[in-house]
CSV table of C-alpha atoms and ligand atoms in Angstrom, one decimal:
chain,number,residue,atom,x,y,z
A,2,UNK,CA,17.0,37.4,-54.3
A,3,UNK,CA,16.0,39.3,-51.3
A,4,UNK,CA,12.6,40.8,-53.2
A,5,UNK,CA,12.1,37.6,-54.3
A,6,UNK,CA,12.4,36.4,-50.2
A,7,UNK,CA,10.3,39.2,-49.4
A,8,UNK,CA,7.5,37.8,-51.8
A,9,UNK,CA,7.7,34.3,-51.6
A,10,UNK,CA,7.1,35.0,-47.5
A,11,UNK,CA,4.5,37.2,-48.0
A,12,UNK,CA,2.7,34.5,-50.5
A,13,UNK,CA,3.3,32.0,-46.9
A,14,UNK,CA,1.4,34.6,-44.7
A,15,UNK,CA,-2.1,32.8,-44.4
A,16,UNK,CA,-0.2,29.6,-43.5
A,17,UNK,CA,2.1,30.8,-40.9
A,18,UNK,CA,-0.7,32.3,-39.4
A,19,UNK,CA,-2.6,29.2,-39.3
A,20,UNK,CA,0.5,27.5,-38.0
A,21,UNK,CA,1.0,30.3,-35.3
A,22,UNK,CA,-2.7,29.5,-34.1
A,23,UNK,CA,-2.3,26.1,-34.5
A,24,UNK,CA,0.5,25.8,-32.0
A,25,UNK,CA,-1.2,28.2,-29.8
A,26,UNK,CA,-4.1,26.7,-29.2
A,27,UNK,CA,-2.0,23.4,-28.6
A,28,UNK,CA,1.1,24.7,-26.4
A,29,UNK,CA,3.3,22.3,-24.3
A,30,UNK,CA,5.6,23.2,-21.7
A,31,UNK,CA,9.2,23.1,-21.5
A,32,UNK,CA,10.4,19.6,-22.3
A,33,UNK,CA,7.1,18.4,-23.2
A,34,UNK,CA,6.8,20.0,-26.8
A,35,UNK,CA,6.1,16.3,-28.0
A,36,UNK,CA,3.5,16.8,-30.6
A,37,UNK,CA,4.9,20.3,-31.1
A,38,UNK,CA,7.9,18.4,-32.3
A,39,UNK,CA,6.2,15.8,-34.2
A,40,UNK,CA,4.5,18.4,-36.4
A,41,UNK,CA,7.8,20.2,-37.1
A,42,UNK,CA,9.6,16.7,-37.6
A,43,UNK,CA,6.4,15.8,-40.0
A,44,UNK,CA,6.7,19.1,-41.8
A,45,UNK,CA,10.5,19.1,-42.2
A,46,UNK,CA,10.4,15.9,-43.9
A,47,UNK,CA,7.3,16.6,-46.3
A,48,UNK,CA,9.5,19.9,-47.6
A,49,UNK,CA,12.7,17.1,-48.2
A,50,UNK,CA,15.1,18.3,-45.3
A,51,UNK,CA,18.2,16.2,-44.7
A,52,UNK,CA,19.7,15.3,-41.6
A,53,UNK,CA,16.2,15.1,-39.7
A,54,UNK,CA,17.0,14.5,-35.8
A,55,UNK,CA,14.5,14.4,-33.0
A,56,UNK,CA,14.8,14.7,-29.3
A,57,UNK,CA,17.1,16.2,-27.0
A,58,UNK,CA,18.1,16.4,-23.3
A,59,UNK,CA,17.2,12.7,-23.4
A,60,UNK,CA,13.7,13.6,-24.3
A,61,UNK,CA,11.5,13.6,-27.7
A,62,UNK,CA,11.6,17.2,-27.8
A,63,UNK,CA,13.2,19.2,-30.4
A,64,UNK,CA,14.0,18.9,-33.7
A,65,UNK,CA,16.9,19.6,-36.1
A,66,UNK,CA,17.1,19.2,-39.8
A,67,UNK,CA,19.3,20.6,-42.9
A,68,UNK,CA,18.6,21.9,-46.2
A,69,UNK,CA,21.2,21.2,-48.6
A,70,UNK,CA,22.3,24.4,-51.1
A,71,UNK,CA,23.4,23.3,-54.6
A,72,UNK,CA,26.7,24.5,-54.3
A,73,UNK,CA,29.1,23.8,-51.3
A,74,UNK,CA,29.8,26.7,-48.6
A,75,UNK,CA,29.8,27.0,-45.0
A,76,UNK,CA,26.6,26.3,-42.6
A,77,UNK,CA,24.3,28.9,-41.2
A,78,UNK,CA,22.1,27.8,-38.3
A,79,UNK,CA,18.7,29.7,-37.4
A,80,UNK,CA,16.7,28.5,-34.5
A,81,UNK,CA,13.5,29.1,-33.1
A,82,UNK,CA,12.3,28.4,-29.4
A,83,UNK,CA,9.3,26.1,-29.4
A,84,UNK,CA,7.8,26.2,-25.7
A,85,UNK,CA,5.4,27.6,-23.6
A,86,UNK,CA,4.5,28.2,-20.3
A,87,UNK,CA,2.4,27.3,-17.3
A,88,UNK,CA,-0.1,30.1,-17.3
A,89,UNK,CA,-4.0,30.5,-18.2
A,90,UNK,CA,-4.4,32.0,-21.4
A,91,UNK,CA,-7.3,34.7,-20.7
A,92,UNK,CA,-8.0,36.4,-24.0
A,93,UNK,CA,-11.0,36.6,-25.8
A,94,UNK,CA,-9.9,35.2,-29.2
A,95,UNK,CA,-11.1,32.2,-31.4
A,96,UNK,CA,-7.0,30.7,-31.0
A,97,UNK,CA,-7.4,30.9,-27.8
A,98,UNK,CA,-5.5,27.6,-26.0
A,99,UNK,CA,-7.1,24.5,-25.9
A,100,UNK,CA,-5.0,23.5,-22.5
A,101,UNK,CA,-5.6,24.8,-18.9
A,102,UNK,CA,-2.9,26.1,-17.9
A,103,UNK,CA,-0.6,26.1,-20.5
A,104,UNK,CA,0.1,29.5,-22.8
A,105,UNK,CA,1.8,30.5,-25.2
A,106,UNK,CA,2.9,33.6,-23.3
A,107,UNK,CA,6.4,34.6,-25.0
A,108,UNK,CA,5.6,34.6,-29.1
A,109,UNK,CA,7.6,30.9,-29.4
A,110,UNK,CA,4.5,29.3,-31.1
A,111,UNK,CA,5.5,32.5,-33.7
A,112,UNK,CA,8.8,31.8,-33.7
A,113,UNK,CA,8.4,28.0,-34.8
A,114,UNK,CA,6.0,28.9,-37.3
A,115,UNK,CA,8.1,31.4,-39.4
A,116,UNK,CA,11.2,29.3,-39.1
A,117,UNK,CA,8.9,26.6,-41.1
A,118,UNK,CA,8.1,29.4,-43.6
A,119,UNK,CA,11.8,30.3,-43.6
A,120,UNK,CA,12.6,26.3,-44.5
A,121,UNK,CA,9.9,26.3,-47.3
A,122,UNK,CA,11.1,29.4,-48.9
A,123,UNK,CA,15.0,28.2,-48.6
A,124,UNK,CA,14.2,24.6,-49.6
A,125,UNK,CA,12.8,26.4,-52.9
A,126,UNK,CA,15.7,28.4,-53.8
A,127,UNK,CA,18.3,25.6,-52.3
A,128,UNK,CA,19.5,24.8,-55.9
A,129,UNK,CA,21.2,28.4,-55.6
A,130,UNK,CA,22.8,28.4,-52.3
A,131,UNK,CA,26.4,27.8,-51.5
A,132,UNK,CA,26.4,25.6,-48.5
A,133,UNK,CA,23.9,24.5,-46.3
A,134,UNK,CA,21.1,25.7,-43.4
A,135,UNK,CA,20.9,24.1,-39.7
A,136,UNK,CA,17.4,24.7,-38.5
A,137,UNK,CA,17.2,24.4,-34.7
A,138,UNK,CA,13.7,24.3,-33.1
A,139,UNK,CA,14.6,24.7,-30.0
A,140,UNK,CA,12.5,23.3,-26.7
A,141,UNK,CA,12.9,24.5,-23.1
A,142,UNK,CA,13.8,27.9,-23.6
A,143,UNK,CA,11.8,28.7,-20.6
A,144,UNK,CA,13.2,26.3,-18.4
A,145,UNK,CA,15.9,28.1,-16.9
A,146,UNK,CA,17.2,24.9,-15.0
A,147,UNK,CA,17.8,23.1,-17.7
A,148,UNK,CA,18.2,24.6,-21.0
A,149,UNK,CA,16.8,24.0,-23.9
A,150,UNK,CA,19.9,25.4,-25.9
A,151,UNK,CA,22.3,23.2,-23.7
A,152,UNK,CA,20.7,20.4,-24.7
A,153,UNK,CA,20.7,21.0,-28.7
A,154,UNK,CA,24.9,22.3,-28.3
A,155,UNK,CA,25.4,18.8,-26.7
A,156,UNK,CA,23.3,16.9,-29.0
A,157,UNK,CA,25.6,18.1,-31.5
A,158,UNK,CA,23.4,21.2,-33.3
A,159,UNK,CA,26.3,23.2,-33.7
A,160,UNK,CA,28.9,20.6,-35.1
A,161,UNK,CA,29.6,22.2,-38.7
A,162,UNK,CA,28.3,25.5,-38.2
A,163,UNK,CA,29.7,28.7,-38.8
A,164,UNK,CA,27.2,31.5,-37.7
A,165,UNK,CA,23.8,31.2,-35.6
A,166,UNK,CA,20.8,33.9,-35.8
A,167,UNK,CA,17.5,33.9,-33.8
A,168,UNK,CA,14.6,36.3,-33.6
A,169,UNK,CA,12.7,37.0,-31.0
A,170,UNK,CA,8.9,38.5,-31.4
A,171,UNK,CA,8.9,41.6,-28.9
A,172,UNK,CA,5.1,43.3,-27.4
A,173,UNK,CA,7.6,45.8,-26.4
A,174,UNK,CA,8.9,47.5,-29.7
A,175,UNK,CA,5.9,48.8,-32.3
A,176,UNK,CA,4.9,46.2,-35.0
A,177,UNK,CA,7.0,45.7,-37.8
A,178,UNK,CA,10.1,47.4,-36.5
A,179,UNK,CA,13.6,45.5,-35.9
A,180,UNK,CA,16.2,46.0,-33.2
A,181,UNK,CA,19.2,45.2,-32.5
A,182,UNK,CA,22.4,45.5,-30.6
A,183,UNK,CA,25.9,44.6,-31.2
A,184,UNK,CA,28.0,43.0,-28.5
A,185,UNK,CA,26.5,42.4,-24.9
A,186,UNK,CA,22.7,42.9,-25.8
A,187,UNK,CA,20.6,40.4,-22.9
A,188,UNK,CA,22.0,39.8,-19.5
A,189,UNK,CA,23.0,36.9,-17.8
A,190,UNK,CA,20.6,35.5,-15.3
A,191,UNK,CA,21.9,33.7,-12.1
A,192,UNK,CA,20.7,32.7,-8.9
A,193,UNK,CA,22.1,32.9,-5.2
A,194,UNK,CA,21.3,31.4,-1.7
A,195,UNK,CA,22.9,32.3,1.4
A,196,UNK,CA,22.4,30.1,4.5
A,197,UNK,CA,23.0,31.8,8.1
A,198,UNK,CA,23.8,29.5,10.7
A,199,UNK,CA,23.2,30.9,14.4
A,200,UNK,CA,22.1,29.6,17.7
A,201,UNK,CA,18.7,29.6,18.3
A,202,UNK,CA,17.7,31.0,21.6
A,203,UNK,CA,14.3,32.9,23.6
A,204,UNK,CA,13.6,36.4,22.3
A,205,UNK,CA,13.9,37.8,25.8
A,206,UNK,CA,17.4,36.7,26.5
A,207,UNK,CA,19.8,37.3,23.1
A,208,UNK,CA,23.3,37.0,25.4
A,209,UNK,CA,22.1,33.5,25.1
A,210,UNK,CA,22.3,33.2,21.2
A,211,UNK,CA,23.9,34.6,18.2
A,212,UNK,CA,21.4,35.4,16.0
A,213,UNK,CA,21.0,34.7,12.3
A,214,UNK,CA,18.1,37.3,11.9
A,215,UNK,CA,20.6,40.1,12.7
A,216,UNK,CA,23.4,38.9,10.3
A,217,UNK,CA,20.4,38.1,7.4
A,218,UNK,CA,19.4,42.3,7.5
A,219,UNK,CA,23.2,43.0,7.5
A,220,UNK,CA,24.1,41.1,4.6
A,221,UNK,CA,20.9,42.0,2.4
A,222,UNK,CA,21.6,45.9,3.0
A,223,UNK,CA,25.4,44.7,2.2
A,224,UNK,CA,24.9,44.0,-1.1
A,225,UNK,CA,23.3,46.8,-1.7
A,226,UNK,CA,26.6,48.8,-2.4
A,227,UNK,CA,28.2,46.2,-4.4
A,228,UNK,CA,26.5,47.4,-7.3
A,229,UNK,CA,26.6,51.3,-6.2
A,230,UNK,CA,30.1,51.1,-5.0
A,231,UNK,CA,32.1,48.3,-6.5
A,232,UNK,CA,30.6,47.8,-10.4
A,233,UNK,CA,32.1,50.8,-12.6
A,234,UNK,CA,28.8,53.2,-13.3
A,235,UNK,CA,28.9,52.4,-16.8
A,236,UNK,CA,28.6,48.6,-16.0
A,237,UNK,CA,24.7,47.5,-15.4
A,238,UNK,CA,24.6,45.1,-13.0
A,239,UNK,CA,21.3,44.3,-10.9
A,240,UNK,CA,21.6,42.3,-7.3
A,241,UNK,CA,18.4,41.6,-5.6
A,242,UNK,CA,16.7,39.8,-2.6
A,243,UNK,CA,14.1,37.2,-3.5
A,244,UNK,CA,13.3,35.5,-0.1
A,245,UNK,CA,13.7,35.3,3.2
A,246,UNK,CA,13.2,32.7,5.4
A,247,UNK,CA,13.9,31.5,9.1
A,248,UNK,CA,13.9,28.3,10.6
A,249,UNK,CA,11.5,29.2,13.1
A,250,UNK,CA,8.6,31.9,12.9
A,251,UNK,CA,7.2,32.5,16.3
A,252,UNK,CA,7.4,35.9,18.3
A,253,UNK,CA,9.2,35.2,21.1
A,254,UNK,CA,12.0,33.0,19.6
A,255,UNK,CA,15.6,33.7,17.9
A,256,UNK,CA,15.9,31.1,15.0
A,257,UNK,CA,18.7,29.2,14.8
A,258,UNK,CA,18.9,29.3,11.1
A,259,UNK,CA,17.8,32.1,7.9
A,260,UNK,CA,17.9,31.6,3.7
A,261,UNK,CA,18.2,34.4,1.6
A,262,UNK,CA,17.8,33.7,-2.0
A,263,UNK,CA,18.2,35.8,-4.8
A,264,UNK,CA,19.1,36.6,-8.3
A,265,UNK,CA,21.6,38.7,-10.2
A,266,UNK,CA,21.7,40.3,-13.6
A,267,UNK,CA,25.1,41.4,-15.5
A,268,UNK,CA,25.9,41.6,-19.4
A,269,UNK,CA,30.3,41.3,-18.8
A,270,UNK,CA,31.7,38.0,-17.5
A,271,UNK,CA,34.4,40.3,-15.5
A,272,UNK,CA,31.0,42.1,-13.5
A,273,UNK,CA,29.9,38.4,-13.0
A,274,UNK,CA,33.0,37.7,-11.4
A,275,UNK,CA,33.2,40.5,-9.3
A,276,UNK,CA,29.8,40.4,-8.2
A,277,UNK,CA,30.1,36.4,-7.2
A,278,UNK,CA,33.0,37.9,-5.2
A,279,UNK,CA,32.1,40.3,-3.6
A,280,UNK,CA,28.9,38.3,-2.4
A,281,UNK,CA,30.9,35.6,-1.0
A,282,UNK,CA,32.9,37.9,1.0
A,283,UNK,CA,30.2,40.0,2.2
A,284,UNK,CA,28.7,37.3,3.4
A,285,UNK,CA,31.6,35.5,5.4
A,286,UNK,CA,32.5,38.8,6.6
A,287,UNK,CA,29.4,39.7,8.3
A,288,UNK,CA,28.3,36.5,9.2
A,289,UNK,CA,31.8,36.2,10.7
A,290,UNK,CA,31.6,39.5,13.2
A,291,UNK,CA,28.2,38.3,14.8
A,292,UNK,CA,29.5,35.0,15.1
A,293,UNK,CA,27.1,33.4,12.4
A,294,UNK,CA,28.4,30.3,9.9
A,295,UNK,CA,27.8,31.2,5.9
A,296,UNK,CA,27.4,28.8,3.3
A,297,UNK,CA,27.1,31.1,0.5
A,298,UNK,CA,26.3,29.3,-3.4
A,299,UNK,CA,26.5,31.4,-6.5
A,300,UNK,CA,24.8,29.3,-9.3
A,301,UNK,CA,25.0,30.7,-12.9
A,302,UNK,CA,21.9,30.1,-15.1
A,303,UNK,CA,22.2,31.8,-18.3
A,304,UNK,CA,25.3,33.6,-20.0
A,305,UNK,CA,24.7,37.1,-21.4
A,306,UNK,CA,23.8,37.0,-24.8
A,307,UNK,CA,26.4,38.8,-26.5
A,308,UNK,CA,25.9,39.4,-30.5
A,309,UNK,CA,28.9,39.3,-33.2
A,310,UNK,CA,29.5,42.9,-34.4
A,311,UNK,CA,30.2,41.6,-38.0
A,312,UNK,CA,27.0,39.2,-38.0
A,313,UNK,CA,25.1,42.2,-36.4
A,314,UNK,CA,26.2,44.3,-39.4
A,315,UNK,CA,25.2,41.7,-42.2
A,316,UNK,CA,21.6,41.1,-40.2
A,317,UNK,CA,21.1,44.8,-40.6
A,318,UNK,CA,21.8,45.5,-43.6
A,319,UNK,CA,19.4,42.3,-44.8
A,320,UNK,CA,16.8,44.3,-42.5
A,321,UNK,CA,17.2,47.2,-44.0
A,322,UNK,CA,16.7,46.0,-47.3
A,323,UNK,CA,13.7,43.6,-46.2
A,324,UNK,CA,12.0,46.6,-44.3
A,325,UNK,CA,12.9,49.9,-45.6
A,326,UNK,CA,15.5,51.4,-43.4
A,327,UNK,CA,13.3,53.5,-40.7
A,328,UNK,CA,11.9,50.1,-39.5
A,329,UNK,CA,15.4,48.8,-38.3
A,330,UNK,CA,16.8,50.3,-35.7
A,331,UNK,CA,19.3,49.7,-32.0
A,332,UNK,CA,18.0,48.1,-29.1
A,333,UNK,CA,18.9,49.3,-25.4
A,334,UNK,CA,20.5,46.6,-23.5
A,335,UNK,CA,17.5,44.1,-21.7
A,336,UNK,CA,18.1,43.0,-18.7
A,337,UNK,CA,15.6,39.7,-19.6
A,338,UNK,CA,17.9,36.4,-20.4
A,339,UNK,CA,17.8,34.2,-23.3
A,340,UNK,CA,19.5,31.0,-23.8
A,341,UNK,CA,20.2,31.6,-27.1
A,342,UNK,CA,23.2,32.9,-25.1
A,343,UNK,CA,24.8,29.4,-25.2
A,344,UNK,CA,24.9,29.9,-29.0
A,345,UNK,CA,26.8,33.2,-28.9
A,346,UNK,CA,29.5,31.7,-26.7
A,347,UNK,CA,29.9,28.9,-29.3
A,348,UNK,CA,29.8,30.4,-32.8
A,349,UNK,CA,29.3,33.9,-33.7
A,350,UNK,CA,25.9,34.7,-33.8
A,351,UNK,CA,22.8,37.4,-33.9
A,352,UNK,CA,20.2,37.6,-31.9
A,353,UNK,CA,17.4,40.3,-32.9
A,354,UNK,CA,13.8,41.7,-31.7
A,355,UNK,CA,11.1,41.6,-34.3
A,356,UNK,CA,9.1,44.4,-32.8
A,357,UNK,CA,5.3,42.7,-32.9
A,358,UNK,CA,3.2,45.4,-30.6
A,359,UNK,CA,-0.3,47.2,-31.2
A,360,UNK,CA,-2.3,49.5,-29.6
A,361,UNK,CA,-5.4,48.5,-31.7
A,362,UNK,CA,-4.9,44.9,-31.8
A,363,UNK,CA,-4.0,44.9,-28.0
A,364,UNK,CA,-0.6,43.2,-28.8
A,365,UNK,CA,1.7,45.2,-26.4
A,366,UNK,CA,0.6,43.3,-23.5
A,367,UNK,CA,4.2,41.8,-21.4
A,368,UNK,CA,5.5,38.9,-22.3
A,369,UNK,CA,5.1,36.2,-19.8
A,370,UNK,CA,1.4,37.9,-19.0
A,371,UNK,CA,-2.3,36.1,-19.4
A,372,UNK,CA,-3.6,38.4,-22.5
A,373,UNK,CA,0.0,38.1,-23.9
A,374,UNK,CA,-0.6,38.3,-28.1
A,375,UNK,CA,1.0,39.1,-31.2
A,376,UNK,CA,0.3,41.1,-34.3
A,377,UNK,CA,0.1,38.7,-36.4
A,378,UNK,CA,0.7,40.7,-39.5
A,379,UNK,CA,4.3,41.5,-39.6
A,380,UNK,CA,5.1,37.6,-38.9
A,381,UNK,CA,6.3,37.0,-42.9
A,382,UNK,CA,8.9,39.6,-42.2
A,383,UNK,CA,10.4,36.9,-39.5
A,384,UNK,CA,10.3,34.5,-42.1
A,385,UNK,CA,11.8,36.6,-45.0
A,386,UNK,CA,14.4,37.9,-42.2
A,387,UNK,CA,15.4,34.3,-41.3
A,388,UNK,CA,15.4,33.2,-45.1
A,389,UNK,CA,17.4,36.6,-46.0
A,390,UNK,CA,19.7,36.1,-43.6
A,391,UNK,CA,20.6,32.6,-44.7
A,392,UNK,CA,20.9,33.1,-48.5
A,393,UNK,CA,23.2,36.4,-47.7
A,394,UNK,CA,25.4,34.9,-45.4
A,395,UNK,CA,26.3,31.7,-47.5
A,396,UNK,CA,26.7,33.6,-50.7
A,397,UNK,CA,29.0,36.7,-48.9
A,398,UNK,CA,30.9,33.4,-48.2
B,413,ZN,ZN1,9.8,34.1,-22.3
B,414,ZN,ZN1,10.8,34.0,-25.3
């Protein structure tokens, strides 16, 4: 079944790449993937899915729908991220998109065009599988304040499913190659803010205040050793400064008040904790001995994405047979988030890089950048991955 997966994707290829161009040259922004979403929902229904359900987070973005196997089993989801982002595309290609502004930047308009190729080859072999397929396209990946995934879990995408698996396109890792990681594989991304309240007073007399300034350069250096002397070494944990700001801006004056804001990246809940912690105290500490008041918030974004050691195992084995076992090998940890975290702390799921990066065809460009681009060649192996992945899972079960 898995050659036959391998074939019927690759028959698919001039089509997802169509559809890959298609939704680049028309990309919406988080939350506003409307017409992305009408031509999934269209497209969903023309192959027969069941179950067909549009709009989350209380908008008409996102769409889920299930194909129905033959025989009865348990429920695999697969989900592909459907946004872009707020950036001017500047290549020179004939795809290029239509919309000022608005790129396709991180590979999603890939992603939702081989999980359409995935559906088409499942819904032609349904008649053989034992249970059914979840497809999640997912919007507001991006978003960060409000995700995307968070949305789909509460709209009920996950009721009835057993395991989750996404793919991820990645300029980093050479064309055609897979990676993957067991356990804690993307970090969690969170924000913090610390406000320092002082007493404002003139530059040339400080007996007369207590100033926030001093406290603010205190506390920054601070939590420099939290990582370098509280985190175990063989944790990875990253704290840094994002802004600073003070109430006031003029030479010859002590403000009254300064924000520091900041982020923080960790893979284990327990180096979350800590680091939230120690933070807090830091702060109140410092702020405390030069007579400053704290308000210190910790706000956590996105979980780590953490991958299913048994789920890893069955996705690489899949891989290996898909793609010949020299093109599947393990990721480091990345210290980028993914909200296909909220997934992971749900169900047990896999979350995989499909490496799509060359030289030639000037496809290792960064993520997130203005000439960002994919090689469009190795996309049928996301499709065949996604489709292998299904079939396997529900007949090992
Ligand atoms: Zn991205
Ligand atoms: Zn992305």
């Amino acid at each position: 079944m898995i050659d036959k997966i391998r074939s019927l994707a690759k028959e698919y290829e001039k089509e997802i790449i169509e559809r890959r161009r298609y939704f680049h040259m028309n990309p919406e922004t988080s939350w506003n993937e409307i017409e992305t979403t009408k031509y999934i929902a269209q497209e969903l229904k023309n192959l027969g899915c069941e179950n067909i359900k549009v709009g989350f987070g209380e908008t008409q973005s996102g769409v889920i729908a299930d194909i129905i196997g033959g025989k009865p089993g348990k429920c695999v989801a697969l989900r592909a991220d459907i946004d872009a982002l707020p950036l001017n595309d500047e290549k020179d290609v004939a795809y290029k998109s239509q919309k000022a502004g608005v790129m396709h930047a991180c590979g999603h308009d890939a992603h939702a065009s081989t999980l359409l190729a995935a559906a088409k080859i499942l819904t032609q072999i349904k008649g053989d599988l034992k249970g059914k397929v979840r497809l999640m396209f997912q919007p507001a990946e991006e978003h960060g304040i409000k995700p995307g995934a968070k949305a789909l879990i509460d709209g009920g995408a996950l009721d009835g499913v057993d395991v989750a698996f996404g793919i991820h396109v990645m300029s980093s890792v050479p064309a055609g190659f897979l990676e993957y990681r067991s356990g804690p594989f993307m970090a969690a991304a969170d924000s913090w803010e610390v406000l320092i309240k002082g007493k404002g007073g003139h530059g040339s007399t400080p007996e007369t205040a207590f100033d926030p300034g001093i406290a603010a350069f205190q506390i920054g250096s601070a939590f420099q050793t939290i990582v370098s002397r509280e985190i175990c070494p063989r944790d990875t944990a990253v704290v840094s400064i994002g802004g600073i700001k003070t109430s006031s801006h003029v030479f010859n004056i002590i403000p009254e008040r300064v924000e520091m804001i900041g982020s923080c990246r960790t893979f284990r809940i327990e180096v979350q904790d800590h680091i939230e912690e120690a933070m807090g105290r830091i702060a109140r500490g410092i702020g405390e001995s030069l007579r400053c008041k704290i308000d210190f918030k910790y706000n956590r974004i996105i979980p780590s994405t953490i991958n299913d050691a048994s789920t890893i195992d069955l996705v690489k084995s899949v891989a290996e047979k898909l793609m010949g076992a020299d093109k599947v090998r393990e990721s480091e940890l990345i210290m980028g988030s993914e909200d296909f975290s909220y997934y992971c702390h749900k169900v047990p799921a896999a979350f995989v890089n499909l490496g799509v990066a060359s030289h030639e065809k000037k496809t290792d460009m960064p993520h997130h950048s203005p000439k960002f681009d994919v090689d469009e060649s190795v996309l049928y192996l996301g499709a065949a991955l996604h489709a292998a992945f299904a079939w396997t899972f529900l007949n090992n079960n």
